[in-house]
PDB file of C-alpha atoms in Angstrom:
ATOM      1  CA  MET A   1      25.947  35.015   6.161  1.00  0.00           C
ATOM      2  CA  SER A   2      26.429  37.594   8.891  1.00  0.00           C
ATOM      3  CA  THR A   3      23.492  39.091  10.728  1.00  0.00           C
ATOM      4  CA  SER A   4      24.941  42.593  10.300  1.00  0.00           C
ATOM      5  CA  TRP A   5      24.981  42.131   6.517  1.00  0.00           C
ATOM      6  CA  ARG A   6      21.378  40.963   6.539  1.00  0.00           C
ATOM      7  CA  THR A   7      20.329  43.861   8.783  1.00  0.00           C
ATOM      8  CA  TYR A   8      22.046  46.329   6.433  1.00  0.00           C
ATOM      9  CA  PHE A   9      19.957  45.031   3.553  1.00  0.00           C
ATOM     10  CA  GLY A  10      16.758  44.923   5.610  1.00  0.00           C
ATOM     11  CA  PHE A  11      16.431  41.152   5.817  1.00  0.00           C
ATOM     12  CA  ALA A  12      17.113  40.564   9.528  1.00  0.00           C
ATOM     13  CA  GLU A  13      13.648  39.056   9.984  1.00  0.00           C
ATOM     14  CA  ASP A  14      14.426  36.334   7.425  1.00  0.00           C
ATOM     15  CA  ASN A  15      16.434  33.182   7.969  1.00  0.00           C
ATOM     16  CA  THR A  16      19.823  34.354   9.260  1.00  0.00           C
ATOM     17  CA  ASP A  17      21.418  31.106   8.090  1.00  0.00           C
ATOM     18  CA  GLU A  18      20.984  32.036   4.426  1.00  0.00           C
ATOM     19  CA  THR A  19      23.940  30.965   2.308  1.00  0.00           C
ATOM     20  CA  TYR A  20      25.443  32.943  -0.572  1.00  0.00           C
ATOM     21  CA  PRO A  21      23.817  30.651  -3.156  1.00  0.00           C
ATOM     22  CA  GLN A  22      20.451  31.221  -1.455  1.00  0.00           C
ATOM     23  CA  ALA A  23      21.048  34.982  -1.434  1.00  0.00           C
ATOM     24  CA  VAL A  24      21.873  34.867  -5.148  1.00  0.00           C
ATOM     25  CA  GLN A  25      18.615  32.997  -5.800  1.00  0.00           C
ATOM     26  CA  ARG A  26      16.788  35.748  -3.907  1.00  0.00           C
ATOM     27  CA  ALA A  27      18.608  38.349  -6.011  1.00  0.00           C
ATOM     28  CA  LYS A  28      17.473  36.521  -9.165  1.00  0.00           C
ATOM     29  CA  ARG A  29      13.866  36.763  -7.976  1.00  0.00           C
ATOM     30  CA  LEU A  30      14.362  40.481  -7.325  1.00  0.00           C
ATOM     31  CA  LEU A  31      15.748  40.898 -10.848  1.00  0.00           C
ATOM     32  CA  GLN A  32      12.656  39.177 -12.263  1.00  0.00           C
ATOM     33  CA  GLN A  33      10.522  41.601 -10.237  1.00  0.00           C
ATOM     34  CA  GLU A  34      12.597  44.470 -11.688  1.00  0.00           C
ATOM     35  CA  ASN A  35      13.826  45.433  -8.215  1.00  0.00           C
ATOM     36  CA  TYR A  36      17.294  46.038  -9.609  1.00  0.00           C
ATOM     37  CA  GLU A  37      18.727  48.161  -6.794  1.00  0.00           C
ATOM     38  CA  ASP A  38      18.112  45.575  -4.058  1.00  0.00           C
ATOM     39  CA  ALA A  39      19.231  42.751  -6.330  1.00  0.00           C
ATOM     40  CA  CYS A  40      22.480  44.552  -7.138  1.00  0.00           C
ATOM     41  CA  ARG A  41      23.246  45.190  -3.469  1.00  0.00           C
ATOM     42  CA  ILE A  42      22.957  41.468  -2.781  1.00  0.00           C
ATOM     43  CA  LEU A  43      24.947  40.534  -5.889  1.00  0.00           C
ATOM     44  CA  LYS A  44      27.746  42.989  -5.069  1.00  0.00           C
ATOM     45  CA  TYR A  45      28.180  41.436  -1.645  1.00  0.00           C
ATOM     46  CA  ALA A  46      28.183  37.887  -3.019  1.00  0.00           C
ATOM     47  CA  GLU A  47      30.544  38.983  -5.818  1.00  0.00           C
ATOM     48  CA  ARG A  48      33.064  40.170  -3.207  1.00  0.00           C
ATOM     49  CA  GLN A  49      32.936  36.627  -1.824  1.00  0.00           C
ATOM     50  CA  ARG A  50      33.922  35.374  -5.314  1.00  0.00           C
ATOM     51  CA  HIS A  51      30.540  33.819  -6.062  1.00  0.00           C
ATOM     52  CA  ALA A  52      30.686  33.093  -9.810  1.00  0.00           C
ATOM     53  CA  GLU A  53      26.956  33.293 -10.526  1.00  0.00           C
ATOM     54  CA  ALA A  54      26.695  36.593  -8.631  1.00  0.00           C
ATOM     55  CA  MET A  55      29.510  37.989 -10.786  1.00  0.00           C
ATOM     56  CA  PHE A  56      27.734  36.830 -13.925  1.00  0.00           C
ATOM     57  CA  LEU A  57      24.393  38.387 -12.952  1.00  0.00           C
ATOM     58  CA  LEU A  58      25.983  41.600 -11.731  1.00  0.00           C
ATOM     59  CA  ALA A  59      27.791  41.876 -15.068  1.00  0.00           C
ATOM     60  CA  TRP A  60      24.411  41.876 -16.845  1.00  0.00           C
ATOM     61  CA  CYS A  61      23.258  44.660 -14.533  1.00  0.00           C
ATOM     62  CA  PHE A  62      26.303  46.751 -15.428  1.00  0.00           C
ATOM     63  CA  TRP A  63      25.960  45.911 -19.142  1.00  0.00           C
ATOM     64  CA  TYR A  64      22.369  47.199 -19.267  1.00  0.00           C
ATOM     65  CA  GLY A  65      22.539  49.783 -16.457  1.00  0.00           C
ATOM     66  CA  ARG A  66      19.965  48.035 -14.277  1.00  0.00           C
ATOM     67  CA  GLY A  67      20.305  49.052 -10.612  1.00  0.00           C
ATOM     68  CA  VAL A  68      23.780  50.430 -11.304  1.00  0.00           C
ATOM     69  CA  ARG A  69      25.262  52.898 -13.749  1.00  0.00           C
ATOM     70  CA  GLU A  70      25.909  51.308 -17.141  1.00  0.00           C
ATOM     71  CA  ASP A  71      29.556  50.270 -17.404  1.00  0.00           C
ATOM     72  CA  ALA A  72      30.517  47.846 -20.200  1.00  0.00           C
ATOM     73  CA  GLY A  73      34.113  47.634 -18.994  1.00  0.00           C
ATOM     74  CA  LYS A  74      33.076  46.544 -15.521  1.00  0.00           C
ATOM     75  CA  ALA A  75      30.615  44.069 -17.035  1.00  0.00           C
ATOM     76  CA  MET A  76      33.400  42.523 -19.112  1.00  0.00           C
ATOM     77  CA  ARG A  77      35.726  42.260 -16.108  1.00  0.00           C
ATOM     78  CA  LEU A  78      33.003  40.546 -14.074  1.00  0.00           C
ATOM     79  CA  TRP A  79      32.180  38.109 -16.874  1.00  0.00           C
ATOM     80  CA  LYS A  80      35.869  37.262 -17.228  1.00  0.00           C
ATOM     81  CA  MET A  81      36.251  36.724 -13.468  1.00  0.00           C
ATOM     82  CA  SER A  82      33.159  34.526 -13.440  1.00  0.00           C
ATOM     83  CA  ALA A  83      34.495  32.573 -16.426  1.00  0.00           C
ATOM     84  CA  SER A  84      37.828  32.117 -14.646  1.00  0.00           C
ATOM     85  CA  LEU A  85      35.850  30.340 -11.904  1.00  0.00           C
ATOM     86  CA  SER A  86      34.480  27.986 -14.605  1.00  0.00           C
ATOM     87  CA  PHE A  87      30.910  29.320 -14.507  1.00  0.00           C
ATOM     88  CA  GLU A  88      29.758  27.980 -17.877  1.00  0.00           C
ATOM     89  CA  PRO A  89      27.294  30.772 -18.825  1.00  0.00           C
ATOM     90  CA  ALA A  90      30.095  33.297 -18.251  1.00  0.00           C
ATOM     91  CA  VAL A  91      32.537  31.235 -20.305  1.00  0.00           C
ATOM     92  CA  GLU A  92      30.003  31.221 -23.155  1.00  0.00           C
ATOM     93  CA  ARG A  93      29.342  34.966 -22.829  1.00  0.00           C
ATOM     94  CA  VAL A  94      33.048  35.809 -22.933  1.00  0.00           C
ATOM     95  CA  GLN A  95      33.446  33.631 -26.037  1.00  0.00           C
ATOM     96  CA  GLU A  96      30.452  35.332 -27.714  1.00  0.00           C
ATOM     97  CA  LEU A  97      31.870  38.782 -27.036  1.00  0.00           C
ATOM     98  CA  LYS A  98      35.310  37.733 -28.239  1.00  0.00           C
ATOM     99  CA  LYS A  99      33.812  36.489 -31.537  1.00  0.00           C
ATOM    100  CA  ALA A 100      31.799  39.697 -31.926  1.00  0.00           C
ATOM    101  CA  LYS A 101      34.942  41.740 -31.375  1.00  0.00           C
ATOM    102  CA  GLU A 102      36.799  39.704 -34.022  1.00  0.00           C
ATOM    103  CA  ARG A 103      33.952  40.196 -36.520  1.00  0.00           C
ATOM    104  CA  CYS A 104      34.155  43.944 -35.971  1.00  0.00           C
ATOM    105  CA  GLY A 105      37.893  43.843 -36.539  1.00  0.00           C
ATOM    106  CA  THR A 106      38.764  45.502 -33.245  1.00  0.00           C
TER     107      THR A 106
END
């Protein structure tokens, strides 16, 4: 992960060899601490690198409006992209939403 990216997010003093999976784990800790804005910044960057778990977590943020403006359409797109990368929780979420849509008749 680039030093400039880490400096932008205020983490230059940390391990500069952090990988995207490690960054996503840090974002998960931030989500648990309800530090949604910082978590979303990390997840957005990892999502642009096509990190499936980051897409999945960022989708939840958009779904509930945590750290970002609520946007169900963007959440769905992210879940579908994550599912297309075979991230099992995203595959399950997309299937759940598809079934719910069918039950509603839409």
